[in-house]
Coordinates of C-alpha atoms in Angstrom, one line a residue:
X1 CA 40.2 -40.4 55.1
X2 CA 41.5 -42.7 57.8
X3 CA 39.0 -44.4 60.1
X4 CA 39.4 -43.3 63.6
X5 CA 38.1 -46.6 64.9
X6 CA 40.7 -48.7 63.1
X7 CA 43.9 -46.7 62.8
X8 CA 45.9 -44.5 65.1
X9 CA 45.4 -40.7 64.7
X10 CA 47.3 -37.8 65.9
X11 CA 45.5 -35.3 68.1
X12 CA 44.9 -33.2 64.9
X13 CA 43.4 -36.2 63.1
X14 CA 41.0 -36.8 66.0
X15 CA 39.8 -33.2 65.7
X16 CA 39.3 -33.7 62.0
X17 CA 37.4 -36.9 62.1
X18 CA 36.1 -36.8 65.7
X19 CA 35.1 -33.2 65.7
X20 CA 37.3 -30.1 65.2
X21 CA 37.0 -28.6 68.5
X22 CA 34.8 -31.1 69.6
X23 CA 32.6 -32.2 66.9
X24 CA 32.8 -34.1 63.8
X25 CA 32.5 -37.7 63.0
X26 CA 34.7 -40.6 63.2
X27 CA 34.8 -40.7 59.5
X28 CA 35.3 -38.7 57.1
X29 CA 43.1 -26.8 36.9
X30 CA 44.4 -23.6 37.3
X31 CA 47.0 -21.5 35.5
X32 CA 50.6 -21.0 36.6
X33 CA 50.0 -17.6 38.1
X34 CA 51.7 -15.6 35.4
X35 CA 48.7 -13.2 35.3
X36 CA 49.6 -10.8 38.0
X37 CA 46.5 -8.6 37.6
X38 CA 43.9 -10.8 39.2
X39 CA 45.1 -13.4 41.6
X40 CA 46.4 -12.2 45.0
X41 CA 44.9 -8.7 44.8
X42 CA 45.8 -6.4 41.9
X43 CA 46.6 -3.5 44.1
X44 CA 49.2 -5.3 46.2
X45 CA 52.4 -3.2 46.7
X46 CA 55.6 -4.2 44.9
X47 CA 58.7 -5.1 46.8
X48 CA 59.5 -7.5 49.6
X49 CA 56.6 -9.1 51.5
X50 CA 56.4 -10.6 55.0
X51 CA 53.7 -11.7 57.4
X52 CA 54.0 -12.9 61.0
X53 CA 51.5 -15.7 61.6
X54 CA 49.9 -17.1 64.7
X55 CA 52.8 -19.5 65.3
X56 CA 55.0 -16.5 65.7
X57 CA 56.8 -17.4 62.5
X58 CA 57.4 -14.8 59.7
X59 CA 56.7 -15.8 56.1
X60 CA 58.8 -13.8 53.6
X61 CA 59.0 -13.4 49.9
X62 CA 60.7 -11.1 47.4
X63 CA 57.3 -9.8 46.3
X64 CA 53.6 -10.2 47.2
X65 CA 52.7 -13.9 46.7
X66 CA 50.5 -14.5 43.7
X67 CA 50.4 -18.3 43.5
X68 CA 48.7 -19.0 46.8
X69 CA 47.5 -22.5 48.0
X70 CA 45.3 -22.7 51.0
X71 CA 43.1 -24.9 53.2
X72 CA 39.6 -24.7 51.6
X73 CA 38.0 -22.7 54.4
X74 CA 40.9 -20.3 54.6
X75 CA 40.8 -19.8 50.8
X76 CA 37.1 -19.1 51.1
X77 CA 37.8 -16.4 53.7
X78 CA 40.5 -14.8 51.5
X79 CA 38.0 -14.9 48.6
X80 CA 35.6 -12.8 50.6
X81 CA 38.3 -10.1 50.8
X82 CA 39.0 -10.3 47.1
X83 CA 42.1 -12.6 47.3
X84 CA 42.0 -15.6 45.0
X85 CA 44.1 -18.8 45.3
X86 CA 45.5 -21.2 42.8
X87 CA 44.9 -24.4 44.8
X88 CA 43.1 -25.8 47.8
X89 CA 43.3 -28.8 50.1
X90 CA 40.6 -30.0 52.5
X91 CA 36.9 -30.6 52.1
X92 CA 36.1 -28.8 48.8
X93 CA 33.6 -30.9 46.9
X94 CA 30.9 -33.4 48.0
X95 CA 30.6 -36.9 46.6
X96 CA 28.1 -35.5 44.1
X97 CA 30.6 -32.9 42.9
X98 CA 28.9 -30.0 44.5
X99 CA 30.9 -27.4 46.6
X100 CA 31.4 -28.5 50.2
X101 CA 30.0 -26.2 52.8
X102 CA 33.6 -25.2 53.8
X103 CA 34.2 -23.9 50.2
X104 CA 31.9 -20.8 50.9
X105 CA 31.7 -18.8 47.7
X106 CA 34.8 -20.2 46.1
X107 CA 34.3 -21.3 42.4
X108 CA 35.6 -24.9 43.0
X109 CA 35.9 -25.4 39.2
X110 CA 38.7 -22.8 39.0
X111 CA 41.1 -24.1 41.7
X112 CA 43.4 -27.1 41.7
X113 CA 42.1 -29.5 44.4
X114 CA 45.2 -31.1 45.9
X115 CA 43.2 -33.2 48.4
X116 CA 39.6 -33.4 49.4
X117 CA 39.7 -35.6 52.5
X118 CA 41.9 -36.0 55.6
X119 CA 45.4 -37.2 54.8
X120 CA 45.2 -36.4 51.1
X121 CA 47.6 -33.8 49.6
X122 CA 49.1 -34.2 46.1
X123 CA 52.6 -32.9 46.5
X124 CA 53.3 -33.2 42.8
X125 CA 50.4 -31.1 41.8
X126 CA 51.3 -28.6 44.5
X127 CA 54.8 -28.3 43.2
X128 CA 53.5 -27.8 39.6
X129 CA 51.6 -24.8 40.8
X130 CA 54.9 -23.1 41.6
X131 CA 53.5 -21.9 44.9
X132 CA 54.5 -18.6 46.5
X133 CA 52.6 -19.2 49.8
X134 CA 50.8 -22.0 51.7
X135 CA 48.0 -20.9 54.1
X136 CA 46.1 -23.0 56.6
X137 CA 44.6 -23.1 60.1
X138 CA 46.1 -24.2 63.4
X139 CA 43.9 -26.2 65.7
X140 CA 46.8 -27.7 67.7
X141 CA 50.0 -25.9 68.4
X142 CA 52.7 -26.7 65.9
X143 CA 50.5 -28.6 63.5
X144 CA 49.2 -27.4 60.1
X145 CA 45.5 -28.2 59.4
X146 CA 45.1 -30.8 56.7
X147 CA 48.8 -30.8 55.8
X148 CA 49.7 -34.5 56.3
X149 CA 52.5 -35.3 58.7
X150 CA 54.1 -37.8 56.4
X151 CA 54.6 -35.3 53.6
X152 CA 54.8 -32.1 55.6
X153 CA 58.6 -31.6 55.3
X154 CA 58.4 -31.9 51.5
X155 CA 55.5 -29.5 51.3
X156 CA 57.0 -26.9 53.5
X157 CA 60.2 -26.8 51.4
X158 CA 58.4 -25.6 48.4
X159 CA 57.0 -22.3 49.7
X160 CA 56.7 -20.1 52.8
X161 CA 53.7 -21.0 55.0
X162 CA 51.2 -19.1 57.2
X163 CA 49.1 -20.7 60.0
X164 CA 46.2 -18.8 61.5
X165 CA 44.6 -19.9 64.8
X166 CA 41.2 -21.7 64.7
X167 CA 41.2 -22.8 68.3
X168 CA 41.7 -21.0 71.6
X169 CA 40.9 -17.7 70.0
X170 CA 37.6 -16.0 69.3
X171 CA 35.7 -15.2 66.1
X172 CA 36.5 -11.4 66.0
X173 CA 40.2 -12.2 66.6
X174 CA 40.2 -14.9 63.9
X175 CA 38.4 -12.7 61.4
X176 CA 40.9 -9.8 62.1
X177 CA 43.9 -12.1 61.5
X178 CA 42.4 -13.3 58.2
X179 CA 41.8 -9.7 57.2
X180 CA 45.3 -8.8 58.1
X181 CA 46.7 -11.5 55.9
X182 CA 44.3 -10.5 53.0
X183 CA 45.4 -6.9 53.3
X184 CA 49.0 -7.9 53.2
X185 CA 48.2 -9.7 49.9
X186 CA 46.5 -6.7 48.4
X187 CA 42.9 -6.7 49.7
X188 CA 41.1 -3.4 50.2
X189 CA 39.6 -3.6 53.7
X190 CA 37.8 -0.3 53.1
X191 CA 35.8 -1.7 50.2
X192 CA 32.0 -1.3 50.7
X193 CA 31.5 -5.1 50.6
X194 CA 33.8 -5.5 53.6
X195 CA 32.6 -2.6 55.6
X196 CA 29.0 -3.5 55.1
X197 CA 29.7 -7.1 56.2
X198 CA 31.4 -5.8 59.3
X199 CA 28.5 -3.6 60.2
X200 CA 26.1 -6.6 59.8
X201 CA 28.4 -8.7 62.0
X202 CA 28.4 -6.1 64.8
X203 CA 24.6 -5.7 64.6
X204 CA 24.2 -9.5 64.8
X205 CA 26.5 -9.7 67.8
X206 CA 24.3 -7.1 69.6
X207 CA 21.2 -9.0 68.8
X208 CA 22.6 -12.3 70.0
X209 CA 23.8 -10.7 73.2
X210 CA 20.3 -9.4 73.8
X211 CA 18.7 -12.8 73.0
X212 CA 20.9 -14.6 75.4
X213 CA 20.2 -12.2 78.1
X214 CA 16.5 -12.5 77.6
X215 CA 16.6 -16.3 77.9
X216 CA 19.1 -17.0 80.7
X217 CA 17.7 -20.5 81.4
X218 CA 18.2 -21.8 77.9
X219 CA 21.0 -24.3 77.6
X220 CA 22.6 -25.3 74.3
X221 CA 24.5 -28.6 73.6
X222 CA 27.1 -28.6 70.9
X223 CA 26.9 -32.0 69.2
X224 CA 28.3 -34.0 66.4
X225 CA 27.2 -37.5 65.3
X226 CA 28.8 -40.6 63.9
X227 CA 27.2 -44.0 63.4
X228 CA 28.5 -45.3 66.8
X229 CA 29.1 -42.2 68.9
X230 CA 27.7 -38.8 69.8
X231 CA 30.3 -36.1 70.5
X232 CA 29.5 -33.2 73.0
X233 CA 32.0 -30.3 72.7
X234 CA 33.3 -28.0 75.3
X235 CA 32.5 -24.4 74.2
X236 CA 35.6 -22.7 75.4
X237 CA 37.9 -24.7 73.2
X238 CA 36.5 -23.4 69.9
X239 CA 36.8 -19.9 68.4
X240 CA 33.1 -19.8 67.5
X241 CA 31.5 -21.2 70.6
X242 CA 34.0 -19.4 72.9
X243 CA 32.8 -16.1 71.3
X244 CA 29.2 -17.1 71.7
X245 CA 29.9 -17.7 75.4
X246 CA 31.4 -14.2 75.6
X247 CA 28.1 -12.9 74.2
X248 CA 26.2 -14.6 77.0
X249 CA 25.1 -17.9 75.4
X250 CA 25.0 -20.7 77.9
X251 CA 26.3 -24.2 76.9
X252 CA 26.3 -27.7 78.4
X253 CA 29.7 -28.4 79.8
X254 CA 30.7 -32.1 79.1
X255 CA 33.4 -34.1 80.9
X256 CA 35.9 -34.0 78.1
X257 CA 38.5 -36.6 77.3
X258 CA 42.2 -36.2 77.5
X259 CA 42.3 -34.2 74.3
X260 CA 40.2 -31.5 76.1
X261 CA 37.8 -30.8 73.2
X262 CA 34.9 -33.1 73.6
X263 CA 33.2 -36.1 75.4
X264 CA 32.3 -39.2 73.4
X265 CA 28.9 -40.7 74.3
X266 CA 27.3 -43.9 73.2
X267 CA 23.9 -43.5 71.7
X268 CA 22.4 -45.2 74.8
X269 CA 23.8 -42.3 76.8
X270 CA 23.0 -39.5 74.5
X271 CA 20.6 -38.0 77.0
X272 CA 23.3 -37.5 79.6
X273 CA 23.1 -33.7 79.4
X274 CA 19.7 -31.8 79.4
X275 CA 19.6 -29.3 76.6
X276 CA 17.0 -26.9 75.2
X277 CA 18.7 -26.4 71.9
X278 CA 21.2 -28.7 70.1
X279 CA 23.7 -27.3 67.7
X280 CA 24.8 -30.0 65.3
X281 CA 28.1 -30.1 63.3
X282 CA 27.2 -29.2 59.7
X283 CA 30.3 -30.6 58.1
X284 CA 29.9 -33.2 55.4
X285 CA 32.0 -35.6 57.5
X286 CA 29.3 -35.7 60.2
X287 CA 25.9 -37.4 60.2
X288 CA 23.1 -34.8 59.9
X289 CA 19.9 -34.8 62.0
X290 CA 17.8 -36.3 59.2
X291 CA 20.1 -39.4 59.2
X292 CA 19.5 -39.9 62.9
X293 CA 15.7 -40.6 62.9
X294 CA 16.3 -44.3 63.3
X295 CA 18.0 -43.9 66.6
X296 CA 15.3 -43.9 69.3
X297 CA 17.4 -42.2 72.0
X298 CA 17.9 -39.3 69.6
X299 CA 14.2 -39.0 68.8
X300 CA 13.4 -38.9 72.6
X301 CA 15.6 -35.9 73.3
X302 CA 13.5 -32.9 74.5
X303 CA 15.2 -30.5 72.0
X304 CA 14.6 -32.9 69.1
X305 CA 10.9 -33.4 70.0
X306 CA 10.6 -29.6 70.3
X307 CA 12.2 -29.1 66.9
X308 CA 15.0 -27.1 68.5
X309 CA 17.9 -28.6 66.6
X310 CA 20.0 -26.2 64.5
X311 CA 23.2 -26.4 62.4
X312 CA 26.5 -25.5 63.8
X313 CA 29.1 -24.1 61.5
X314 CA 31.9 -26.1 63.1
X315 CA 34.7 -24.7 61.0
X316 CA 33.7 -21.1 60.2
X317 CA 34.9 -19.2 57.2
X318 CA 36.6 -16.3 59.0
X319 CA 35.2 -13.3 57.2
X320 CA 32.5 -10.9 58.4
X321 CA 30.4 -11.9 55.5
X322 CA 30.3 -15.6 56.6
X323 CA 30.2 -15.1 60.4
X324 CA 27.4 -12.6 60.6
X325 CA 24.7 -15.2 59.6
X326 CA 26.0 -17.6 62.3
X327 CA 25.2 -15.0 64.9
X328 CA 21.9 -14.1 63.3
X329 CA 20.7 -17.7 63.1
X330 CA 21.6 -18.5 66.7
X331 CA 19.9 -15.3 67.9
X332 CA 16.8 -16.3 66.0
X333 CA 16.9 -19.8 67.6
X334 CA 17.2 -18.5 71.1
X335 CA 14.5 -15.9 70.6
X336 CA 12.1 -18.6 69.5
X337 CA 13.3 -21.3 71.9
X338 CA 11.1 -22.9 74.6
X339 CA 12.5 -24.2 77.9
X340 CA 12.2 -28.0 77.4
X341 CA 15.0 -29.7 79.3

């Protein structure tokens, strides 16, 4: 992955290494698809297939795509609806070979990993998969998440593509769009696993709304750490935190840079904004709280001293199954929180 301190990045690259929607760090073999019974949903209808994505573009194919390649987090969401992919790109495995947090419940040993870090996408391996469909997120208008600009034209010539919004939308809308795509690919949205997860999500939303209402003075800071900088994100720019705002959660509002997503603070100024709870970017590209103990300004923050630091799922997997725990965990944190700032 390119270093944001030493090489120019597009706005999309800044989001990836400096914090998707405000938060990250300044970093950081499958079959051919001949088996039609298991991959993109065994019950998919035969005949022409099409899907209008969040760019307003319509992907089309002569039949329901079977050889699907997707950004890791998107593939994980499709998996929760019963749709499997052939290949993935984006954070998939850690340095130790374990599944990255963005892989969700994917079996990472059964997918072709075309790239594991920003800027990495093996076009030759992608072509060898004979892809029917490429699926990824859209954080910035007109750009495909983790599809490198330098090879984008080659990649997009090989298969239709679908982009689903990850910014300037909300969690329920993003979940619905991923569900819509999954259904078009053969998923059964009336399956008990799906309906149970939806019910859990709706219950969790109600609990979080009540928790936020009961603690109106609690302020939350959305943070992400690198060795040299601390990023504070603007809640309304991200699907997850915008939705949390809609549920009544109150966030610190930083003075964002020209990109509009976050403000960069030096570690000397990390106490600029009073906060009772800090939500920290949980992606593998970001420094985690246990790695910050040597920074005295971090240790002196009221929320840190009160042990009111919690993970933030910066790039959610947009299924009810994966988003319900996000709401539950934040509700629990707010219910237990003390006013410390």
